[in-house]
Amino acid sequence: MRGDISPRRSLRSRLLAVSVLVSLCSIVATAWLVVSVTAVAIGRERGQAITDDARVYDTLVGYAATHPDWRGVEPTIRALARETGRRITLTDENRRLLADSGGGGRTPARSLPDTPSATVDALAVDTTLVPRQGSGPYAGIDPRAVGPFRLPDREKAALQVLASRIASCFRDGPVPADAVVVESPSGRPEIRLDGRVLNVGDRCEVDDLLERTPTENRALAQLGRLVNSCLVARHASPVQLADDLTWTPSTAGGAPNSRAVTACLSGALRDQLDPYVAPAALLFATAPERKIATFFDLSGANRMRIAGVTVAVLLTTVTVTFIAGTRMVRPLRALTGAAQRMAEGDEDAHVEVTGDDEFGRLAAAFNLMSSRRRELEQLRRALVSDVAHELRTPLSNVRGWLEAVEDGVVPADGSLISSLLEEALLLQHIIDDLRDLAAADAGALRVHPEDVDAAALLAQVARAHQGNAGAAGVELRVRSEEVRPYLRADSVRLRQAIGNLVSNAIRHTPAGGTVTLSVRPLGDQVVFGVEDTGSGIAEEDLPKVFDRFWRAEKSRSRQGGGSGLGLSIVRKLAEAHGGTVHASSVPGKGSVFTLGLPGPSTGQPES
């Protein structure tokens, strides 16, 4: 076996070739990995740069929010430069130098990049660098910009004492709570209870802490005047502002448009805060060129490491593939051996099914093929035996009578000649049936369709078999329908098929029984039916009734049945017409055979 297949074409060699290909792919993957790691390092460097930019920007926005101008920002810029390793330059919108971490000299405008890193404006925060921002009228305003709402030290100290007392009350109360005092950007202390700011309450003097101070009242009143001035300019009704900057109409004349109030409130808030924040400035954050620190470089040691990994991957892949190939070849060899045994005549050749994978399914298919081949071989032998038996009986009768005539024992009268003719016709019938089946198997069974009156054809078949039915004591009936269907079929072949069904029914119906013939249109078919009141067919035998030489009775006596070819011919003729044949039966009550052919037409055929 092993020498029948060249090593170059064997499955194992192909698997080894695949393993080499996989190994080469792994080499390419290794090289790609090195490049990708470098790309990751570059990406991280860029990410760090973005983080540094955001940190610088946030710090300077916080400075602008808490200072009215940029004087004194120099120490802050230098500290940021040391922490980030960048040179930080701040200019006004006309690119006049405000501060520079690079030294005390003046930085010429032409040495700065064409595009600034960002614009530092506490009243218009860049959310791409600092996602934190206010909502509503505070949208885009840094929360550290509080302006006139910032509490003086006296008010802040008084509120701090009150807040500490309230926090202690919550911590030492009947239901202890984690109360923490935090300070808002305006200096107002807030109670954070279980992680959220407490802005309502009716115990522990919380309401006292939430009351506005005189400073906050003045700032809120100033903001209200600015808002209402804007609304008057827009010819809108004035409003009353609450602590959280929600509003209600000041007069009964109706509320202004909410869009107008929102626009005026946003503009008034910026006008109110503008004197308290530093003006917008341009930020330039530059860094000297630095070598990207990668995790893996292509030094000599790393190249040797890549080569070692490549060789290890190659050896591992080849070894695993060899083992897998051996295990895959083993069932193939078993299948090949079984096929060779089958070719040498072993009808019981089979292989064991060891799994549900592709090889297991192949083995199961092989076993099914072997079993089917064994059945077909048995059918072939039975066919030869049946044909020999069917031909032997009439030939023996003919030979016996002819020898008797030759010896002068029996006179060659008309009755003898009629008997010999009957046997010759039986031989011809068997040979014609075998010829029809052979032609059908070869695809050479031809039909010559023509317009056929189905009811008239059924009546012809009934008349032709009336004599046989009467001799057997069987009543032959034809069930008539009001509609006379027509179809395109070969009338000779159709009479042969229905005749075979009628002969089979008469043969298996005892004396006193009935055989009923019928035809009816059903959908796009014309259905012929032959129903008998015979002994019936067992359910397990129904699938075999159209097999060649099959009989419900295994006796070879002609008394119990025909040649066993009639129903096979019926199936072939039905298939030649593009139709179907079906059998149903109830043992002890009879059988029904139906022949369905394409049709129908209820009118007269065209002349």
mmCIF file of C-alpha atoms in Angstrom, residues 198-493:
data_model
loop_
_atom_site.group_PDB
_atom_site.id
_atom_site.type_symbol
_atom_site.label_atom_id
_atom_site.label_comp_id
_atom_site.label_asym_id
_atom_site.label_seq_id
_atom_site.Cartn_x
_atom_site.Cartn_y
_atom_site.Cartn_z
ATOM 1 C CA LEU A 198 -26.720 67.372 49.996
ATOM 2 C CA ASN A 199 -28.774 70.278 48.601
ATOM 3 C CA VAL A 200 -32.025 69.759 50.536
ATOM 4 C CA GLY A 201 -32.745 68.801 54.100
ATOM 5 C CA ASP A 202 -34.877 69.412 57.152
ATOM 6 C CA ARG A 203 -32.624 68.231 59.968
ATOM 7 C CA CYS A 204 -29.220 69.014 61.459
ATOM 8 C CA GLU A 205 -29.659 72.699 60.403
ATOM 9 C CA VAL A 206 -29.077 71.836 56.721
ATOM 10 C CA ASP A 207 -31.465 74.603 55.654
ATOM 11 C CA ASP A 208 -29.292 77.174 57.446
ATOM 12 C CA LEU A 209 -26.269 76.075 55.441
ATOM 13 C CA LEU A 210 -28.197 76.326 52.168
ATOM 14 C CA GLU A 211 -29.271 79.954 52.742
ATOM 15 C CA ARG A 212 -27.587 82.562 50.510
ATOM 16 C CA THR A 213 -25.007 84.851 52.005
ATOM 17 C CA PRO A 214 -25.085 88.633 51.407
ATOM 18 C CA THR A 215 -22.297 88.262 48.836
ATOM 19 C CA GLU A 216 -24.274 85.654 46.907
ATOM 20 C CA ASN A 217 -27.443 87.778 47.130
ATOM 21 C CA ARG A 218 -25.641 90.771 45.638
ATOM 22 C CA ALA A 219 -24.097 88.648 42.862
ATOM 23 C CA LEU A 220 -27.430 87.002 42.028
ATOM 24 C CA ALA A 221 -29.191 90.380 42.002
ATOM 25 C CA GLN A 222 -26.521 91.786 39.679
ATOM 26 C CA LEU A 223 -26.950 88.778 37.352
ATOM 27 C CA GLY A 224 -30.719 89.268 37.398
ATOM 28 C CA ARG A 225 -30.363 92.935 36.375
ATOM 29 C CA LEU A 226 -28.061 91.942 33.496
ATOM 30 C CA VAL A 227 -30.508 89.291 32.319
ATOM 31 C CA ASN A 228 -33.526 91.584 32.490
ATOM 32 C CA SER A 229 -31.647 94.371 30.661
ATOM 33 C CA CYS A 230 -30.976 91.896 27.870
ATOM 34 C CA LEU A 231 -34.638 90.816 27.844
ATOM 35 C CA VAL A 232 -35.848 94.424 27.696
ATOM 36 C CA ALA A 233 -33.562 95.018 24.724
ATOM 37 C CA ARG A 234 -35.234 92.003 23.101
ATOM 38 C CA HIS A 235 -38.700 93.394 24.016
ATOM 39 C CA ALA A 236 -39.310 90.428 26.331
ATOM 40 C CA SER A 237 -40.846 90.273 29.827
ATOM 41 C CA PRO A 238 -38.487 90.268 32.827
ATOM 42 C CA VAL A 239 -37.831 87.147 34.930
ATOM 43 C CA GLN A 240 -36.889 86.276 38.499
ATOM 44 C CA LEU A 241 -33.771 84.069 38.969
ATOM 45 C CA ALA A 242 -33.500 81.343 41.627
ATOM 46 C CA ASP A 243 -30.344 80.068 43.344
ATOM 47 C CA ASP A 244 -29.842 77.359 40.714
ATOM 48 C CA LEU A 245 -30.403 79.967 37.945
ATOM 49 C CA THR A 246 -33.843 78.635 37.092
ATOM 50 C CA TRP A 247 -36.317 81.431 36.364
ATOM 51 C CA THR A 248 -39.926 82.426 36.743
ATOM 52 C CA PRO A 249 -41.830 85.400 35.204
ATOM 53 C CA SER A 250 -41.569 88.582 37.253
ATOM 54 C CA THR A 251 -44.928 89.973 36.115
ATOM 55 C CA ALA A 252 -48.332 88.580 35.345
ATOM 56 C CA GLY A 253 -48.012 89.740 31.768
ATOM 57 C CA GLY A 254 -46.683 86.364 30.662
ATOM 58 C CA ALA A 255 -43.396 84.563 30.412
ATOM 59 C CA PRO A 256 -40.854 85.446 27.743
ATOM 60 C CA ASN A 257 -39.624 82.964 25.190
ATOM 61 C CA SER A 258 -37.407 80.372 26.904
ATOM 62 C CA ARG A 259 -34.809 80.666 24.148
ATOM 63 C CA ALA A 260 -34.537 84.387 24.760
ATOM 64 C CA VAL A 261 -34.067 83.827 28.508
ATOM 65 C CA THR A 262 -31.437 81.137 27.919
ATOM 66 C CA ALA A 263 -29.481 83.348 25.513
ATOM 67 C CA CYS A 264 -29.676 86.378 27.819
ATOM 68 C CA LEU A 265 -28.732 84.310 30.887
ATOM 69 C CA SER A 266 -25.688 82.794 29.147
ATOM 70 C CA GLY A 267 -24.527 86.194 27.870
ATOM 71 C CA ALA A 268 -25.190 87.922 31.216
ATOM 72 C CA LEU A 269 -23.247 85.263 33.101
ATOM 73 C CA ARG A 270 -20.228 85.752 30.859
ATOM 74 C CA ASP A 271 -20.516 89.559 31.161
ATOM 75 C CA GLN A 272 -20.654 89.240 34.942
ATOM 76 C CA LEU A 273 -17.627 86.907 35.125
ATOM 77 C CA ASP A 274 -15.528 88.689 32.510
ATOM 78 C CA PRO A 275 -13.896 91.242 34.909
ATOM 79 C CA TYR A 276 -12.884 88.421 37.244
ATOM 80 C CA VAL A 277 -11.154 86.101 34.736
ATOM 81 C CA ALA A 278 -8.008 86.543 32.694
ATOM 82 C CA PRO A 279 -8.495 87.448 29.032
ATOM 83 C CA ALA A 280 -8.205 84.765 26.359
ATOM 84 C CA ALA A 281 -4.609 83.767 25.575
ATOM 85 C CA LEU A 282 -2.865 81.581 22.991
ATOM 86 C CA LEU A 283 -1.033 78.528 24.314
ATOM 87 C CA PHE A 284 2.043 77.123 22.522
ATOM 88 C CA ALA A 285 3.340 73.845 24.007
ATOM 89 C CA THR A 286 6.371 72.490 22.129
ATOM 90 C CA ALA A 287 8.743 69.653 22.933
ATOM 91 C CA PRO A 288 12.275 68.823 21.695
ATOM 92 C CA GLU A 289 12.637 65.802 19.426
ATOM 93 C CA ARG A 290 12.888 62.634 21.466
ATOM 94 C CA LYS A 291 13.708 59.077 20.491
ATOM 95 C CA ILE A 292 10.664 56.841 20.751
ATOM 96 C CA ALA A 293 11.283 54.240 23.440
ATOM 97 C CA THR A 294 10.141 50.958 21.846
ATOM 98 C CA PHE A 295 9.740 47.678 23.672
ATOM 99 C CA PHE A 296 11.675 45.734 21.067
ATOM 100 C CA ASP A 297 14.501 46.846 18.806
ATOM 101 C CA LEU A 298 16.270 44.978 16.023
ATOM 102 C CA SER A 299 19.619 44.617 17.743
ATOM 103 C CA GLY A 300 21.834 41.586 17.141
ATOM 104 C CA ALA A 301 20.549 39.828 20.262
ATOM 105 C CA ASN A 302 16.933 40.450 19.291
ATOM 106 C CA ARG A 303 17.563 39.191 15.766
ATOM 107 C CA MET A 304 18.983 35.967 17.234
ATOM 108 C CA ARG A 305 15.936 35.748 19.463
ATOM 109 C CA ILE A 306 13.651 36.090 16.432
ATOM 110 C CA ALA A 307 15.631 33.377 14.599
ATOM 111 C CA GLY A 308 15.397 31.052 17.617
ATOM 112 C CA VAL A 309 11.677 31.572 17.949
ATOM 113 C CA THR A 310 11.258 30.959 14.231
ATOM 114 C CA VAL A 311 13.156 27.650 14.369
ATOM 115 C CA ALA A 312 11.180 26.581 17.437
ATOM 116 C CA VAL A 313 7.902 27.409 15.737
ATOM 117 C CA LEU A 314 9.009 25.538 12.614
ATOM 118 C CA LEU A 315 10.002 22.382 14.530
ATOM 119 C CA THR A 316 6.867 22.452 16.657
ATOM 120 C CA THR A 317 4.615 22.900 13.651
ATOM 121 C CA VAL A 318 6.310 20.115 11.666
ATOM 122 C CA THR A 319 6.155 17.724 14.641
ATOM 123 C CA VAL A 320 2.508 18.417 15.374
ATOM 124 C CA THR A 321 1.628 18.165 11.698
ATOM 125 C CA PHE A 322 3.478 14.836 11.377
ATOM 126 C CA ILE A 323 1.597 13.385 14.334
ATOM 127 C CA ALA A 324 -1.712 14.745 13.102
ATOM 128 C CA GLY A 325 -0.998 13.488 9.582
ATOM 129 C CA THR A 326 -0.244 9.995 10.895
ATOM 130 C CA ARG A 327 -3.517 9.921 12.787
ATOM 131 C CA MET A 328 -5.371 11.180 9.742
ATOM 132 C CA VAL A 329 -3.757 8.644 7.405
ATOM 133 C CA ARG A 330 -4.632 5.688 9.673
ATOM 134 C CA PRO A 331 -8.403 5.727 8.944
ATOM 135 C CA LEU A 332 -7.707 6.384 5.271
ATOM 136 C CA ARG A 333 -5.589 3.246 5.153
ATOM 137 C CA ALA A 334 -8.375 1.300 6.839
ATOM 138 C CA LEU A 335 -10.825 2.574 4.226
ATOM 139 C CA THR A 336 -8.432 1.719 1.396
ATOM 140 C CA GLY A 337 -7.937 -1.801 2.755
ATOM 141 C CA ALA A 338 -11.673 -2.358 3.050
ATOM 142 C CA ALA A 339 -12.188 -1.092 -0.511
ATOM 143 C CA GLN A 340 -9.533 -3.501 -1.781
ATOM 144 C CA ARG A 341 -11.165 -6.403 0.062
ATOM 145 C CA MET A 342 -14.480 -5.424 -1.490
ATOM 146 C CA ALA A 343 -12.864 -5.374 -4.949
ATOM 147 C CA GLU A 344 -11.528 -8.869 -4.293
ATOM 148 C CA GLY A 345 -15.034 -10.183 -3.572
ATOM 149 C CA ASP A 346 -15.447 -9.720 0.176
ATOM 150 C CA GLU A 347 -19.131 -8.733 0.454
ATOM 151 C CA ASP A 348 -18.864 -8.077 4.207
ATOM 152 C CA ALA A 349 -16.011 -5.562 3.957
ATOM 153 C CA HIS A 350 -16.517 -2.671 6.388
ATOM 154 C CA VAL A 351 -14.567 -0.310 8.639
ATOM 155 C CA GLU A 352 -15.141 0.706 12.234
ATOM 156 C CA VAL A 353 -16.615 4.156 12.825
ATOM 157 C CA THR A 354 -14.509 5.783 15.555
ATOM 158 C CA GLY A 355 -15.905 9.310 15.647
ATOM 159 C CA ASP A 356 -18.302 11.838 14.226
ATOM 160 C CA ASP A 357 -15.702 13.833 12.315
ATOM 161 C CA GLU A 358 -15.153 13.782 8.562
ATOM 162 C CA PHE A 359 -13.347 10.423 8.675
ATOM 163 C CA GLY A 360 -16.054 8.930 10.862
ATOM 164 C CA ARG A 361 -18.726 10.075 8.455
ATOM 165 C CA LEU A 362 -16.692 8.756 5.521
ATOM 166 C CA ALA A 363 -16.424 5.383 7.255
ATOM 167 C CA ALA A 364 -20.182 5.366 7.901
ATOM 168 C CA ALA A 365 -20.839 6.225 4.238
ATOM 169 C CA PHE A 366 -18.470 3.449 3.158
ATOM 170 C CA ASN A 367 -20.260 0.923 5.382
ATOM 171 C CA LEU A 368 -23.600 2.061 3.981
ATOM 172 C CA MET A 369 -22.242 1.663 0.443
ATOM 173 C CA SER A 370 -20.919 -1.793 1.287
ATOM 174 C CA SER A 371 -24.266 -2.818 2.748
ATOM 175 C CA ARG A 372 -26.123 -1.473 -0.273
ATOM 176 C CA ARG A 373 -23.722 -3.242 -2.612
ATOM 177 C CA ARG A 374 -24.326 -6.491 -0.754
ATOM 178 C CA GLU A 375 -28.084 -6.001 -1.096
ATOM 179 C CA LEU A 376 -27.739 -5.228 -4.806
ATOM 180 C CA GLU A 377 -25.606 -8.327 -5.292
ATOM 181 C CA GLN A 378 -28.251 -10.403 -3.552
ATOM 182 C CA LEU A 379 -30.909 -8.808 -5.746
ATOM 183 C CA ARG A 380 -28.808 -9.564 -8.829
ATOM 184 C CA ARG A 381 -28.509 -13.186 -7.858
ATOM 185 C CA ALA A 382 -32.191 -13.367 -7.064
ATOM 186 C CA LEU A 383 -32.895 -11.740 -10.462
ATOM 187 C CA VAL A 384 -30.849 -14.370 -12.283
ATOM 188 C CA SER A 385 -32.557 -17.112 -10.280
ATOM 189 C CA ASP A 386 -36.007 -15.653 -10.905
ATOM 190 C CA VAL A 387 -35.410 -15.183 -14.635
ATOM 191 C CA ALA A 388 -34.081 -18.719 -14.899
ATOM 192 C CA HIS A 389 -37.074 -20.045 -12.984
ATOM 193 C CA GLU A 390 -39.603 -18.053 -14.980
ATOM 194 C CA LEU A 391 -38.112 -19.202 -18.276
ATOM 195 C CA ARG A 392 -37.499 -22.774 -17.194
ATOM 196 C CA THR A 393 -41.145 -23.665 -16.495
ATOM 197 C CA PRO A 394 -42.651 -22.736 -19.886
ATOM 198 C CA LEU A 395 -39.588 -24.061 -21.727
ATOM 199 C CA SER A 396 -39.877 -27.368 -19.878
ATOM 200 C CA ASN A 397 -43.566 -27.590 -20.774
ATOM 201 C CA VAL A 398 -42.863 -26.874 -24.452
ATOM 202 C CA ARG A 399 -40.021 -29.361 -24.552
ATOM 203 C CA GLY A 400 -42.076 -32.077 -22.818
ATOM 204 C CA TRP A 401 -45.011 -31.746 -25.166
ATOM 205 C CA LEU A 402 -42.787 -31.664 -28.221
ATOM 206 C CA GLU A 403 -40.940 -34.816 -27.088
ATOM 207 C CA ALA A 404 -44.301 -36.496 -26.489
ATOM 208 C CA VAL A 405 -45.422 -35.593 -30.024
ATOM 209 C CA GLU A 406 -42.082 -36.811 -31.420
ATOM 210 C CA ASP A 407 -42.469 -40.138 -29.599
ATOM 211 C CA GLY A 408 -46.065 -40.463 -30.868
ATOM 212 C CA VAL A 409 -47.490 -40.460 -27.342
ATOM 213 C CA VAL A 410 -49.597 -37.343 -27.880
ATOM 214 C CA PRO A 411 -51.195 -36.399 -31.182
ATOM 215 C CA ALA A 412 -50.340 -32.947 -32.575
ATOM 216 C CA ASP A 413 -53.917 -31.705 -32.495
ATOM 217 C CA GLY A 414 -55.324 -28.199 -32.111
ATOM 218 C CA SER A 415 -55.497 -28.302 -28.295
ATOM 219 C CA LEU A 416 -51.802 -29.154 -28.051
ATOM 220 C CA ILE A 417 -50.879 -26.406 -30.435
ATOM 221 C CA SER A 418 -53.001 -23.946 -28.400
ATOM 222 C CA SER A 419 -51.229 -25.042 -25.195
ATOM 223 C CA LEU A 420 -47.806 -24.646 -26.801
ATOM 224 C CA LEU A 421 -48.832 -21.236 -28.135
ATOM 225 C CA GLU A 422 -49.916 -20.173 -24.617
ATOM 226 C CA GLU A 423 -46.515 -21.172 -23.224
ATOM 227 C CA ALA A 424 -44.733 -19.345 -26.068
ATOM 228 C CA LEU A 425 -46.808 -16.233 -25.389
ATOM 229 C CA LEU A 426 -45.866 -16.440 -21.708
ATOM 230 C CA LEU A 427 -42.195 -16.648 -22.674
ATOM 231 C CA GLN A 428 -42.620 -13.678 -24.986
ATOM 232 C CA HIS A 429 -44.409 -11.743 -22.218
ATOM 233 C CA ILE A 430 -41.533 -12.320 -19.781
ATOM 234 C CA ILE A 431 -38.935 -11.413 -22.398
ATOM 235 C CA ASP A 432 -40.880 -8.258 -23.375
ATOM 236 C CA ASP A 433 -41.105 -7.232 -19.716
ATOM 237 C CA LEU A 434 -37.359 -7.709 -19.263
ATOM 238 C CA ARG A 435 -36.704 -5.766 -22.446
ATOM 239 C CA ASP A 436 -38.921 -2.883 -21.284
ATOM 240 C CA LEU A 437 -37.117 -2.760 -17.957
ATOM 241 C CA ALA A 438 -33.715 -2.835 -19.638
ATOM 242 C CA ALA A 439 -34.779 -0.019 -21.966
ATOM 243 C CA ALA A 440 -36.022 2.007 -18.980
ATOM 244 C CA ASP A 441 -32.758 1.462 -17.106
ATOM 245 C CA ALA A 442 -30.828 2.636 -20.167
ATOM 246 C CA GLY A 443 -33.049 5.687 -20.610
ATOM 247 C CA ALA A 444 -34.252 4.374 -23.956
ATOM 248 C CA LEU A 445 -37.898 3.829 -23.026
ATOM 249 C CA ARG A 446 -39.712 6.159 -25.430
ATOM 250 C CA VAL A 447 -43.317 7.283 -25.235
ATOM 251 C CA HIS A 448 -45.376 8.811 -28.037
ATOM 252 C CA PRO A 449 -47.881 11.168 -26.405
ATOM 253 C CA GLU A 450 -51.235 11.901 -27.926
ATOM 254 C CA ASP A 451 -54.589 13.171 -26.703
ATOM 255 C CA VAL A 452 -56.170 10.402 -24.668
ATOM 256 C CA ASP A 453 -59.722 10.103 -23.327
ATOM 257 C CA ALA A 454 -58.922 8.692 -19.888
ATOM 258 C CA ALA A 455 -62.424 7.278 -19.286
ATOM 259 C CA ALA A 456 -62.507 5.526 -22.674
ATOM 260 C CA LEU A 457 -59.038 4.066 -22.140
ATOM 261 C CA LEU A 458 -60.086 2.742 -18.723
ATOM 262 C CA ALA A 459 -63.144 1.083 -20.289
ATOM 263 C CA GLN A 460 -60.895 -0.598 -22.882
ATOM 264 C CA VAL A 461 -58.658 -2.008 -20.136
ATOM 265 C CA ALA A 462 -61.719 -3.297 -18.256
ATOM 266 C CA ARG A 463 -63.070 -5.084 -21.361
ATOM 267 C CA ALA A 464 -59.663 -6.635 -22.065
ATOM 268 C CA HIS A 465 -59.460 -8.134 -18.535
ATOM 269 C CA GLN A 466 -63.128 -9.031 -18.112
ATOM 270 C CA GLY A 467 -62.489 -12.612 -19.199
ATOM 271 C CA ASN A 468 -59.621 -13.154 -16.723
ATOM 272 C CA ALA A 469 -61.683 -11.613 -13.942
ATOM 273 C CA GLY A 470 -64.676 -13.840 -14.724
ATOM 274 C CA ALA A 471 -62.502 -16.953 -14.809
ATOM 275 C CA ALA A 472 -61.103 -16.039 -11.386
ATOM 276 C CA GLY A 473 -64.583 -15.343 -9.987
ATOM 277 C CA VAL A 474 -63.752 -11.679 -9.460
ATOM 278 C CA GLU A 475 -66.168 -8.865 -10.282
ATOM 279 C CA LEU A 476 -64.531 -6.092 -12.341
ATOM 280 C CA ARG A 477 -66.144 -2.677 -11.949
ATOM 281 C CA VAL A 478 -65.518 0.736 -13.557
ATOM 282 C CA ARG A 479 -66.419 3.775 -11.454
ATOM 283 C CA SER A 480 -67.639 6.556 -13.747
ATOM 284 C CA GLU A 481 -67.171 10.263 -13.055
ATOM 285 C CA GLU A 482 -69.248 13.156 -14.386
ATOM 286 C CA VAL A 483 -66.140 14.858 -15.756
ATOM 287 C CA ARG A 484 -64.296 13.021 -18.512
ATOM 288 C CA PRO A 485 -60.623 14.044 -18.165
ATOM 289 C CA TYR A 486 -58.258 14.123 -21.111
ATOM 290 C CA LEU A 487 -54.473 14.028 -21.002
ATOM 291 C CA ARG A 488 -51.408 13.775 -23.221
ATOM 292 C CA ALA A 489 -49.950 10.267 -22.966
ATOM 293 C CA ASP A 490 -48.858 7.227 -24.941
ATOM 294 C CA SER A 491 -52.139 5.291 -25.049
ATOM 295 C CA VAL A 492 -50.443 1.912 -25.688
ATOM 296 C CA ARG A 493 -48.001 2.304 -22.783
#
